[in-house]
Amino acid sequence: MPPQAIIAKLVQRIPLTEDVYELQFRLIKPKKIAFIGGQFVTIKVEDGNPKLFFRSYSIMSPPSQNNIITTCIKLVPTGRATPWLTTVEEGTDMSMMGPLGKFVFHESKEKSSLFVATGTGITPLRCMLEDQLEKGNATNMHLIWGFRFEKDIFYTEELDKLHVKYPNFTYTVTVSRPSEEWKGSHGRVTDWLKENVKTPAQTQVYICGVGDMVTDTATLCEEIGIAREDVHFEKYA
Ligand SMILES: Cc1cc2nc3c(=O)[nH]c(=O)nc-3n(C[C@H](O)[C@H](O)[C@H](O)COP(=O)(O)OP(=O)(O)OC[C@H]3O[C@@H](n4cnc5c(N)ncnc54)[C@H](O)[C@@H]3O)c2cc1C
């Protein structure tokens, strides 16, 4: 599907934590789009600054919902796009381009899939996961999702529902700086991978997040025996 110009209305912005928001767009033109789970759109930032400016955002809603686009963004207070996206009025029409990107799921009947995210890196992974599960992919899929603090965690209710509906999907939230009350997994996603990947030759992995976490995780996956061609990633910055 070649990328195309899109006009979409921001219908709802839902705060998920103190600095993470879900944005829901309804497509105006075209009315529907076809895309592959994991792809992204670039949004034109029309914040009054005459300098043309675009930022990329992964699509979180699955391809089956072809008349909407949802994404999940983290406010970077010193940035240009996110201060605008987190305050612009609901009802605003935005210009976008998409779908773009090659970070997509590779179907395999033999291999289980690991999805590794930190923070808003969940966005394309949730789309891939829901797409595969809706299509009846019955292989084991596990999401390992890292946060610094418990206050940063979101979407656990949605993931719990997904697990109940599709038991082959499981997930672990791991917190690198937990409080004493935290009963879940401690440490970084890489710590979890070192301890828990038991069959690397039968595992493919999809990694998304910001900066070094992505490259560090991709390197570790190869070190623990996952084949290079089974390590897929999208780096946000
Ligand atoms: C293919 C692709 C898909 C992307 N999808 C998403 C998405 O779905 N959700 C999303 O929030 N961002 C996503 N990003 C990042 C996004 O494009 C912007 O970079 C981000 O929103 C910050 O934009 P800004 O102009 O406000 O700040 P900038 O001035 O561009 O960013 C300043 C710094 O903020 C940090 N930063 C950037 N993104 C994040 C983040 N998500 N979490 C924490 N720190 C960050 C980086 O260190 C960056 O250098 C994606 C990037 C790419 C390349």
PDB file of C-alpha atoms and ligand atoms in Angstrom:
ATOM      1  CA  MET A   1       0.000   0.000   0.000  1.00  0.00           C
ATOM      2  CA  PRO A   2       1.721   3.196  -1.110  1.00  0.00           C
ATOM      3  CA  PRO A   3       1.680   6.091   1.369  1.00  0.00           C
ATOM      4  CA  GLN A   4      -0.999   8.664   0.750  1.00  0.00           C
ATOM      5  CA  ALA A   5      -2.071  12.050   2.066  1.00  0.00           C
ATOM      6  CA  ILE A   6      -4.641  11.677   4.865  1.00  0.00           C
ATOM      7  CA  ILE A   7      -6.909  14.148   6.617  1.00  0.00           C
ATOM      8  CA  ALA A   8      -8.075  12.834   9.987  1.00  0.00           C
ATOM      9  CA  LYS A   9     -10.042  14.423  12.812  1.00  0.00           C
ATOM     10  CA  LEU A  10      -8.729  14.188  16.367  1.00  0.00           C
ATOM     11  CA  VAL A  11     -11.899  12.915  18.027  1.00  0.00           C
ATOM     12  CA  GLN A  12     -10.570  12.109  21.479  1.00  0.00           C
ATOM     13  CA  ARG A  13      -7.419  12.515  23.552  1.00  0.00           C
ATOM     14  CA  ILE A  14      -7.360  10.266  26.621  1.00  0.00           C
ATOM     15  CA  PRO A  15      -4.777  10.852  29.368  1.00  0.00           C
ATOM     16  CA  LEU A  16      -3.290   7.483  30.378  1.00  0.00           C
ATOM     17  CA  THR A  17      -0.615   8.637  32.871  1.00  0.00           C
ATOM     18  CA  GLU A  18       0.729  12.042  33.864  1.00  0.00           C
ATOM     19  CA  ASP A  19       2.537  12.374  30.501  1.00  0.00           C
ATOM     20  CA  VAL A  20       1.146   9.684  28.154  1.00  0.00           C
ATOM     21  CA  TYR A  21      -1.983  10.157  26.029  1.00  0.00           C
ATOM     22  CA  GLU A  22      -4.003   8.062  23.617  1.00  0.00           C
ATOM     23  CA  LEU A  23      -5.035  10.003  20.500  1.00  0.00           C
ATOM     24  CA  GLN A  24      -8.010   8.766  18.504  1.00  0.00           C
ATOM     25  CA  PHE A  25      -8.482  10.006  14.939  1.00  0.00           C
ATOM     26  CA  ARG A  26     -11.365   9.422  12.537  1.00  0.00           C
ATOM     27  CA  LEU A  27     -10.429   9.383   8.870  1.00  0.00           C
ATOM     28  CA  ILE A  28     -12.009  12.144   6.805  1.00  0.00           C
ATOM     29  CA  LYS A  29     -10.159  11.704   3.505  1.00  0.00           C
ATOM     30  CA  PRO A  30      -9.813   8.966   2.461  1.00  0.00           C
ATOM     31  CA  LYS A  31     -12.542   7.411   4.624  1.00  0.00           C
ATOM     32  CA  LYS A  32     -10.598   4.136   5.020  1.00  0.00           C
ATOM     33  CA  ILE A  33      -6.996   3.045   4.780  1.00  0.00           C
ATOM     34  CA  ALA A  34      -5.268  -0.283   4.416  1.00  0.00           C
ATOM     35  CA  PHE A  35      -2.066  -0.794   6.376  1.00  0.00           C
ATOM     36  CA  ILE A  36      -0.004  -3.540   7.980  1.00  0.00           C
ATOM     37  CA  GLY A  37       0.242  -3.840  11.767  1.00  0.00           C
ATOM     38  CA  GLY A  38       3.421  -2.053  12.901  1.00  0.00           C
ATOM     39  CA  GLN A  39       3.340   0.763  10.351  1.00  0.00           C
ATOM     40  CA  PHE A  40       3.213   4.468  11.172  1.00  0.00           C
ATOM     41  CA  VAL A  41       1.963   7.828   9.925  1.00  0.00           C
ATOM     42  CA  THR A  42       3.741  11.175   9.879  1.00  0.00           C
ATOM     43  CA  ILE A  43       1.635  14.002  11.271  1.00  0.00           C
ATOM     44  CA  LYS A  44       2.030  17.600  10.118  1.00  0.00           C
ATOM     45  CA  VAL A  45       2.549  19.790  13.174  1.00  0.00           C
ATOM     46  CA  GLU A  46       0.451  22.912  12.614  1.00  0.00           C
ATOM     47  CA  ASP A  47       1.288  24.801  15.772  1.00  0.00           C
ATOM     48  CA  GLY A  48       1.449  28.262  14.231  1.00  0.00           C
ATOM     49  CA  ASN A  49       5.179  28.067  13.521  1.00  0.00           C
ATOM     50  CA  PRO A  50       5.571  28.661   9.746  1.00  0.00           C
ATOM     51  CA  LYS A  51       8.467  26.166   9.502  1.00  0.00           C
ATOM     52  CA  LEU A  52       7.082  22.931   8.007  1.00  0.00           C
ATOM     53  CA  PHE A  53       7.402  20.141  10.569  1.00  0.00           C
ATOM     54  CA  PHE A  54       6.345  16.476  10.659  1.00  0.00           C
ATOM     55  CA  ARG A  55       6.627  13.805  13.341  1.00  0.00           C
ATOM     56  CA  SER A  56       6.078  10.056  13.037  1.00  0.00           C
ATOM     57  CA  TYR A  57       3.573   8.097  15.167  1.00  0.00           C
ATOM     58  CA  SER A  58       2.940   4.365  15.085  1.00  0.00           C
ATOM     59  CA  ILE A  59      -0.604   3.178  14.499  1.00  0.00           C
ATOM     60  CA  MET A  60      -1.961   1.310  17.518  1.00  0.00           C
ATOM     61  CA  SER A  61      -5.447   0.387  16.280  1.00  0.00           C
ATOM     62  CA  PRO A  62      -5.508  -2.871  14.290  1.00  0.00           C
ATOM     63  CA  PRO A  63      -5.913  -2.869  10.478  1.00  0.00           C
ATOM     64  CA  SER A  64      -9.442  -4.319  10.892  1.00  0.00           C
ATOM     65  CA  GLN A  65     -10.512  -0.865  12.187  1.00  0.00           C
ATOM     66  CA  ASN A  66      -9.790   0.778   8.861  1.00  0.00           C
ATOM     67  CA  ASN A  67     -11.685   4.060   9.371  1.00  0.00           C
ATOM     68  CA  ILE A  68      -9.813   5.154  12.490  1.00  0.00           C
ATOM     69  CA  ILE A  69      -6.223   5.620  13.584  1.00  0.00           C
ATOM     70  CA  THR A  70      -5.249   5.585  17.227  1.00  0.00           C
ATOM     71  CA  THR A  71      -1.806   6.221  18.585  1.00  0.00           C
ATOM     72  CA  CYS A  72      -0.252   6.669  21.975  1.00  0.00           C
ATOM     73  CA  ILE A  73       2.186   9.499  22.650  1.00  0.00           C
ATOM     74  CA  LYS A  74       4.468  10.625  25.413  1.00  0.00           C
ATOM     75  CA  LEU A  75       4.746  14.339  26.117  1.00  0.00           C
ATOM     76  CA  VAL A  76       8.320  15.566  25.660  1.00  0.00           C
ATOM     77  CA  PRO A  77       8.015  19.031  27.285  1.00  0.00           C
ATOM     78  CA  THR A  78      11.046  20.397  25.412  1.00  0.00           C
ATOM     79  CA  GLY A  79       9.887  19.023  22.028  1.00  0.00           C
ATOM     80  CA  ARG A  80       7.802  20.692  19.337  1.00  0.00           C
ATOM     81  CA  ALA A  81       5.233  18.083  18.266  1.00  0.00           C
ATOM     82  CA  THR A  82       4.075  16.627  21.574  1.00  0.00           C
ATOM     83  CA  PRO A  83       3.349  19.897  23.432  1.00  0.00           C
ATOM     84  CA  TRP A  84       1.048  20.710  20.489  1.00  0.00           C
ATOM     85  CA  LEU A  85      -0.495  17.227  20.164  1.00  0.00           C
ATOM     86  CA  THR A  86      -1.283  17.125  23.881  1.00  0.00           C
ATOM     87  CA  THR A  87      -3.067  20.511  23.910  1.00  0.00           C
ATOM     88  CA  VAL A  88      -4.594  20.980  20.439  1.00  0.00           C
ATOM     89  CA  GLU A  89      -8.387  20.997  20.597  1.00  0.00           C
ATOM     90  CA  GLU A  90     -10.353  17.808  20.047  1.00  0.00           C
ATOM     91  CA  GLY A  91     -12.192  18.192  16.731  1.00  0.00           C
ATOM     92  CA  THR A  92      -9.100  19.524  14.918  1.00  0.00           C
ATOM     93  CA  ASP A  93      -8.481  18.105  11.438  1.00  0.00           C
ATOM     94  CA  MET A  94      -4.867  17.055  10.918  1.00  0.00           C
ATOM     95  CA  SER A  95      -2.816  16.304   7.812  1.00  0.00           C
ATOM     96  CA  MET A  96      -0.866  13.071   7.780  1.00  0.00           C
ATOM     97  CA  MET A  97       1.001  10.850   5.390  1.00  0.00           C
ATOM     98  CA  GLY A  98       0.930   7.071   5.546  1.00  0.00           C
ATOM     99  CA  PRO A  99       1.042   4.189   5.953  1.00  0.00           C
ATOM    100  CA  LEU A 100       4.846   4.054   6.178  1.00  0.00           C
ATOM    101  CA  GLY A 101       7.450   1.662   7.510  1.00  0.00           C
ATOM    102  CA  LYS A 102       8.707  -1.896   7.314  1.00  0.00           C
ATOM    103  CA  PHE A 103       8.454  -2.841  10.988  1.00  0.00           C
ATOM    104  CA  VAL A 104       5.830  -5.557  10.447  1.00  0.00           C
ATOM    105  CA  PHE A 105       5.086  -9.046  11.704  1.00  0.00           C
ATOM    106  CA  HIS A 106       6.659 -12.053   9.941  1.00  0.00           C
ATOM    107  CA  GLU A 107       4.307 -14.995  10.127  1.00  0.00           C
ATOM    108  CA  SER A 108       5.818 -18.273  11.309  1.00  0.00           C
ATOM    109  CA  LYS A 109       4.085 -21.473  12.383  1.00  0.00           C
ATOM    110  CA  GLU A 110       7.204 -22.820  14.145  1.00  0.00           C
ATOM    111  CA  LYS A 111       8.367 -19.808  16.127  1.00  0.00           C
ATOM    112  CA  SER A 112       6.928 -18.105  19.173  1.00  0.00           C
ATOM    113  CA  SER A 113       7.056 -14.317  19.276  1.00  0.00           C
ATOM    114  CA  LEU A 114       8.429 -11.999  21.888  1.00  0.00           C
ATOM    115  CA  PHE A 115       7.371  -8.357  21.868  1.00  0.00           C
ATOM    116  CA  VAL A 116       9.661  -6.058  23.818  1.00  0.00           C
ATOM    117  CA  ALA A 117       8.720  -2.452  24.594  1.00  0.00           C
ATOM    118  CA  THR A 118       9.430   0.388  26.938  1.00  0.00           C
ATOM    119  CA  GLY A 119       6.829   3.121  27.481  1.00  0.00           C
ATOM    120  CA  THR A 120       5.021   4.198  24.319  1.00  0.00           C
ATOM    121  CA  GLY A 121       7.010   1.611  22.356  1.00  0.00           C
ATOM    122  CA  ILE A 122       3.913  -0.521  23.002  1.00  0.00           C
ATOM    123  CA  THR A 123       2.078   1.336  20.208  1.00  0.00           C
ATOM    124  CA  PRO A 124       3.036  -0.650  17.065  1.00  0.00           C
ATOM    125  CA  LEU A 125       3.358  -3.874  19.081  1.00  0.00           C
ATOM    126  CA  ARG A 126      -0.221  -3.673  20.317  1.00  0.00           C
ATOM    127  CA  CYS A 127      -1.355  -3.226  16.723  1.00  0.00           C
ATOM    128  CA  MET A 128       0.677  -6.233  15.519  1.00  0.00           C
ATOM    129  CA  LEU A 129      -0.512  -8.360  18.433  1.00  0.00           C
ATOM    130  CA  GLU A 130      -4.199  -7.554  18.026  1.00  0.00           C
ATOM    131  CA  ASP A 131      -3.954  -8.068  14.287  1.00  0.00           C
ATOM    132  CA  GLN A 132      -2.317 -11.490  14.621  1.00  0.00           C
ATOM    133  CA  LEU A 133      -4.656 -12.635  17.399  1.00  0.00           C
ATOM    134  CA  GLU A 134      -7.748 -11.477  15.486  1.00  0.00           C
ATOM    135  CA  LYS A 135      -6.491 -13.434  12.457  1.00  0.00           C
ATOM    136  CA  GLY A 136      -6.264 -16.609  14.542  1.00  0.00           C
ATOM    137  CA  ASN A 137      -2.501 -16.841  15.008  1.00  0.00           C
ATOM    138  CA  ALA A 138      -2.304 -19.466  17.782  1.00  0.00           C
ATOM    139  CA  THR A 139       1.460 -19.435  18.380  1.00  0.00           C
ATOM    140  CA  ASN A 140       2.739 -18.225  21.759  1.00  0.00           C
ATOM    141  CA  MET A 141       3.128 -14.460  21.947  1.00  0.00           C
ATOM    142  CA  HIS A 142       4.608 -12.787  24.987  1.00  0.00           C
ATOM    143  CA  LEU A 143       4.966  -9.065  25.610  1.00  0.00           C
ATOM    144  CA  ILE A 144       7.664  -7.870  27.966  1.00  0.00           C
ATOM    145  CA  TRP A 145       7.036  -4.205  28.772  1.00  0.00           C
ATOM    146  CA  GLY A 146       9.405  -2.051  30.793  1.00  0.00           C
ATOM    147  CA  PHE A 147       8.797   1.074  32.864  1.00  0.00           C
ATOM    148  CA  ARG A 148      10.921   3.066  35.262  1.00  0.00           C
ATOM    149  CA  PHE A 149       8.227   3.640  37.920  1.00  0.00           C
ATOM    150  CA  GLU A 150       4.846   2.048  38.697  1.00  0.00           C
ATOM    151  CA  LYS A 151       3.119   5.401  38.113  1.00  0.00           C
ATOM    152  CA  ASP A 152       4.126   5.138  34.421  1.00  0.00           C
ATOM    153  CA  ILE A 153       2.219   1.879  33.775  1.00  0.00           C
ATOM    154  CA  PHE A 154      -0.868   1.952  31.520  1.00  0.00           C
ATOM    155  CA  TYR A 155      -3.093  -0.363  29.379  1.00  0.00           C
ATOM    156  CA  THR A 156      -2.915  -3.323  31.768  1.00  0.00           C
ATOM    157  CA  GLU A 157      -6.723  -3.644  31.756  1.00  0.00           C
ATOM    158  CA  GLU A 158      -6.732  -3.836  27.938  1.00  0.00           C
ATOM    159  CA  LEU A 159      -3.900  -6.388  27.944  1.00  0.00           C
ATOM    160  CA  ASP A 160      -5.651  -8.485  30.620  1.00  0.00           C
ATOM    161  CA  LYS A 161      -8.767  -8.596  28.421  1.00  0.00           C
ATOM    162  CA  LEU A 162      -6.658  -9.599  25.427  1.00  0.00           C
ATOM    163  CA  HIS A 163      -5.125 -12.442  27.450  1.00  0.00           C
ATOM    164  CA  VAL A 164      -8.557 -13.699  28.562  1.00  0.00           C
ATOM    165  CA  LYS A 165      -9.800 -13.672  24.967  1.00  0.00           C
ATOM    166  CA  TYR A 166      -6.590 -15.155  23.506  1.00  0.00           C
ATOM    167  CA  PRO A 167      -4.746 -17.291  26.106  1.00  0.00           C
ATOM    168  CA  ASN A 168      -1.755 -17.735  23.749  1.00  0.00           C
ATOM    169  CA  PHE A 169      -1.031 -14.058  24.479  1.00  0.00           C
ATOM    170  CA  THR A 170       0.677 -13.359  27.815  1.00  0.00           C
ATOM    171  CA  TYR A 171       2.548 -10.361  29.133  1.00  0.00           C
ATOM    172  CA  THR A 172       4.931  -9.227  31.839  1.00  0.00           C
ATOM    173  CA  VAL A 173       5.364  -5.699  33.115  1.00  0.00           C
ATOM    174  CA  THR A 174       8.799  -5.052  34.588  1.00  0.00           C
ATOM    175  CA  VAL A 175       9.721  -1.974  36.625  1.00  0.00           C
ATOM    176  CA  SER A 176      13.344  -0.843  36.873  1.00  0.00           C
ATOM    177  CA  ARG A 177      12.888   1.445  39.905  1.00  0.00           C
ATOM    178  CA  PRO A 178      10.002  -0.123  41.816  1.00  0.00           C
ATOM    179  CA  SER A 179       8.636   0.902  45.213  1.00  0.00           C
ATOM    180  CA  GLU A 180       8.716  -1.593  48.088  1.00  0.00           C
ATOM    181  CA  GLU A 181       5.038  -2.415  47.413  1.00  0.00           C
ATOM    182  CA  TRP A 182       5.663  -3.599  43.834  1.00  0.00           C
ATOM    183  CA  LYS A 183       5.050  -7.359  43.612  1.00  0.00           C
ATOM    184  CA  GLY A 184       5.760  -7.800  39.894  1.00  0.00           C
ATOM    185  CA  SER A 185       8.922  -8.243  37.881  1.00  0.00           C
ATOM    186  CA  HIS A 186      11.887  -5.980  38.779  1.00  0.00           C
ATOM    187  CA  GLY A 187      14.607  -4.714  36.459  1.00  0.00           C
ATOM    188  CA  ARG A 188      15.022  -3.858  32.804  1.00  0.00           C
ATOM    189  CA  VAL A 189      13.568  -5.726  29.855  1.00  0.00           C
ATOM    190  CA  THR A 190      17.084  -6.989  29.072  1.00  0.00           C
ATOM    191  CA  ASP A 191      17.328  -8.585  32.557  1.00  0.00           C
ATOM    192  CA  TRP A 192      14.057 -10.395  31.901  1.00  0.00           C
ATOM    193  CA  LEU A 193      15.250 -11.619  28.486  1.00  0.00           C
ATOM    194  CA  LYS A 194      18.530 -12.988  29.905  1.00  0.00           C
ATOM    195  CA  GLU A 195      16.606 -15.075  32.436  1.00  0.00           C
ATOM    196  CA  ASN A 196      13.565 -16.132  30.474  1.00  0.00           C
ATOM    197  CA  VAL A 197      14.376 -16.883  26.828  1.00  0.00           C
ATOM    198  CA  LYS A 198      14.826 -20.667  26.923  1.00  0.00           C
ATOM    199  CA  THR A 199      14.386 -21.569  23.235  1.00  0.00           C
ATOM    200  CA  PRO A 200      16.085 -18.744  21.288  1.00  0.00           C
ATOM    201  CA  ALA A 201      16.273 -20.699  18.010  1.00  0.00           C
ATOM    202  CA  GLN A 202      12.451 -20.980  18.041  1.00  0.00           C
ATOM    203  CA  THR A 203      11.867 -17.325  18.960  1.00  0.00           C
ATOM    204  CA  GLN A 204      11.368 -14.202  16.895  1.00  0.00           C
ATOM    205  CA  VAL A 205      11.437 -10.799  18.554  1.00  0.00           C
ATOM    206  CA  TYR A 206       9.932  -7.355  17.909  1.00  0.00           C
ATOM    207  CA  ILE A 207      11.436  -4.441  19.842  1.00  0.00           C
ATOM    208  CA  CYS A 208      10.217  -0.846  20.089  1.00  0.00           C
ATOM    209  CA  GLY A 209      11.152   2.108  22.266  1.00  0.00           C
ATOM    210  CA  VAL A 210      13.476   5.065  22.541  1.00  0.00           C
ATOM    211  CA  GLY A 211      17.213   5.193  22.009  1.00  0.00           C
ATOM    212  CA  ASP A 212      19.739   2.767  23.445  1.00  0.00           C
ATOM    213  CA  MET A 213      17.120   0.420  24.851  1.00  0.00           C
ATOM    214  CA  VAL A 214      16.317  -0.732  21.318  1.00  0.00           C
ATOM    215  CA  THR A 215      19.885  -1.332  20.163  1.00  0.00           C
ATOM    216  CA  ASP A 216      20.917  -2.847  23.515  1.00  0.00           C
ATOM    217  CA  THR A 217      17.969  -5.248  23.393  1.00  0.00           C
ATOM    218  CA  ALA A 218      18.593  -6.204  19.747  1.00  0.00           C
ATOM    219  CA  THR A 219      22.269  -6.921  20.525  1.00  0.00           C
ATOM    220  CA  LEU A 220      21.357  -8.981  23.588  1.00  0.00           C
ATOM    221  CA  CYS A 221      18.803 -11.011  21.610  1.00  0.00           C
ATOM    222  CA  GLU A 222      21.519 -12.050  19.170  1.00  0.00           C
ATOM    223  CA  GLU A 223      23.937 -12.797  22.033  1.00  0.00           C
ATOM    224  CA  ILE A 224      21.428 -15.153  23.652  1.00  0.00           C
ATOM    225  CA  GLY A 225      20.975 -17.037  20.386  1.00  0.00           C
ATOM    226  CA  ILE A 226      18.033 -15.498  18.528  1.00  0.00           C
ATOM    227  CA  ALA A 227      18.881 -15.476  14.822  1.00  0.00           C
ATOM    228  CA  ARG A 228      19.687 -12.032  13.421  1.00  0.00           C
ATOM    229  CA  GLU A 229      16.897 -12.320  10.824  1.00  0.00           C
ATOM    230  CA  ASP A 230      14.403 -12.943  13.664  1.00  0.00           C
ATOM    231  CA  VAL A 231      15.261  -9.699  15.481  1.00  0.00           C
ATOM    232  CA  HIS A 232      13.075  -6.823  14.265  1.00  0.00           C
ATOM    233  CA  PHE A 233      12.993  -3.333  15.735  1.00  0.00           C
ATOM    234  CA  GLU A 234      11.724   0.236  15.454  1.00  0.00           C
ATOM    235  CA  LYS A 235      13.662   2.990  17.189  1.00  0.00           C
ATOM    236  CA  TYR A 236      11.804   6.185  18.091  1.00  0.00           C
ATOM    237  CA  ALA A 237      14.792   8.521  18.523  1.00  0.00           C
TER     238      ALA A 237
HETATM  239  C1  LIG B   1       8.766   5.414  13.060  1.00  0.00           C
HETATM  240  C2  LIG B   1       8.518   6.189  14.331  1.00  0.00           C
HETATM  241  C3  LIG B   1       7.346   5.984  15.045  1.00  0.00           C
HETATM  242  C4  LIG B   1       7.121   6.696  16.223  1.00  0.00           C
HETATM  243  N1  LIG B   1       5.989   6.454  16.942  1.00  0.00           N
HETATM  244  C5  LIG B   1       5.788   7.078  18.126  1.00  0.00           C
HETATM  245  C6  LIG B   1       4.637   6.777  18.917  1.00  0.00           C
HETATM  246  O1  LIG B   1       3.770   5.990  18.529  1.00  0.00           O
HETATM  247  N2  LIG B   1       4.508   7.420  20.109  1.00  0.00           N
HETATM  248  C7  LIG B   1       5.453   8.336  20.562  1.00  0.00           C
HETATM  249  O2  LIG B   1       5.270   8.869  21.672  1.00  0.00           O
HETATM  250  N3  LIG B   1       6.529   8.636  19.820  1.00  0.00           N
HETATM  251  C8  LIG B   1       6.714   8.042  18.627  1.00  0.00           C
HETATM  252  N4  LIG B   1       7.812   8.361  17.860  1.00  0.00           N
HETATM  253  C9  LIG B   1       8.636   9.498  18.286  1.00  0.00           C
HETATM  254  C10 LIG B   1       8.010  10.798  17.727  1.00  0.00           C
HETATM  255  O3  LIG B   1       8.160  10.829  16.309  1.00  0.00           O
HETATM  256  C11 LIG B   1       8.648  12.070  18.286  1.00  0.00           C
HETATM  257  O4  LIG B   1      10.045  11.978  18.180  1.00  0.00           O
HETATM  258  C12 LIG B   1       8.270  12.303  19.751  1.00  0.00           C
HETATM  259  O5  LIG B   1       6.848  12.375  19.891  1.00  0.00           O
HETATM  260  C13 LIG B   1       8.884  13.588  20.273  1.00  0.00           C
HETATM  261  O6  LIG B   1       8.542  14.650  19.410  1.00  0.00           O
HETATM  262  P1  LIG B   1       8.735  16.166  19.855  1.00  0.00           P
HETATM  263  O7  LIG B   1       8.791  17.022  18.619  1.00  0.00           O
HETATM  264  O8  LIG B   1       7.724  16.554  20.894  1.00  0.00           O
HETATM  265  O9  LIG B   1      10.132  16.175  20.588  1.00  0.00           O
HETATM  266  P2  LIG B   1      11.583  15.994  19.919  1.00  0.00           P
HETATM  267  O10 LIG B   1      12.261  17.301  19.967  1.00  0.00           O
HETATM  268  O11 LIG B   1      11.490  15.332  18.615  1.00  0.00           O
HETATM  269  O12 LIG B   1      12.195  14.917  20.927  1.00  0.00           O
HETATM  270  C14 LIG B   1      13.140  15.219  21.898  1.00  0.00           C
HETATM  271  C15 LIG B   1      13.659  13.910  22.522  1.00  0.00           C
HETATM  272  O13 LIG B   1      12.601  13.244  23.209  1.00  0.00           O
HETATM  273  C16 LIG B   1      12.884  11.864  23.300  1.00  0.00           C
HETATM  274  N5  LIG B   1      11.720  11.081  22.843  1.00  0.00           N
HETATM  275  C17 LIG B   1      11.188  10.991  21.601  1.00  0.00           C
HETATM  276  N6  LIG B   1      10.127  10.163  21.574  1.00  0.00           N
HETATM  277  C18 LIG B   1       9.979   9.719  22.839  1.00  0.00           C
HETATM  278  C19 LIG B   1       9.051   8.807  23.437  1.00  0.00           C
HETATM  279  N7  LIG B   1       8.061   8.221  22.723  1.00  0.00           N
HETATM  280  N8  LIG B   1       9.198   8.545  24.760  1.00  0.00           N
HETATM  281  C20 LIG B   1      10.183   9.139  25.474  1.00  0.00           C
HETATM  282  N9  LIG B   1      11.099   9.999  24.960  1.00  0.00           N
HETATM  283  C21 LIG B   1      10.982  10.293  23.654  1.00  0.00           C
HETATM  284  C22 LIG B   1      14.095  11.594  22.428  1.00  0.00           C
HETATM  285  O14 LIG B   1      15.240  11.465  23.263  1.00  0.00           O
HETATM  286  C23 LIG B   1      14.174  12.833  21.574  1.00  0.00           C
HETATM  287  O15 LIG B   1      15.459  13.049  21.122  1.00  0.00           O
HETATM  288  C24 LIG B   1       8.073   7.663  16.683  1.00  0.00           C
HETATM  289  C25 LIG B   1       9.238   7.878  15.939  1.00  0.00           C
HETATM  290  C26 LIG B   1       9.462   7.155  14.787  1.00  0.00           C
HETATM  291  C27 LIG B   1      10.745   7.408  14.032  1.00  0.00           C
END
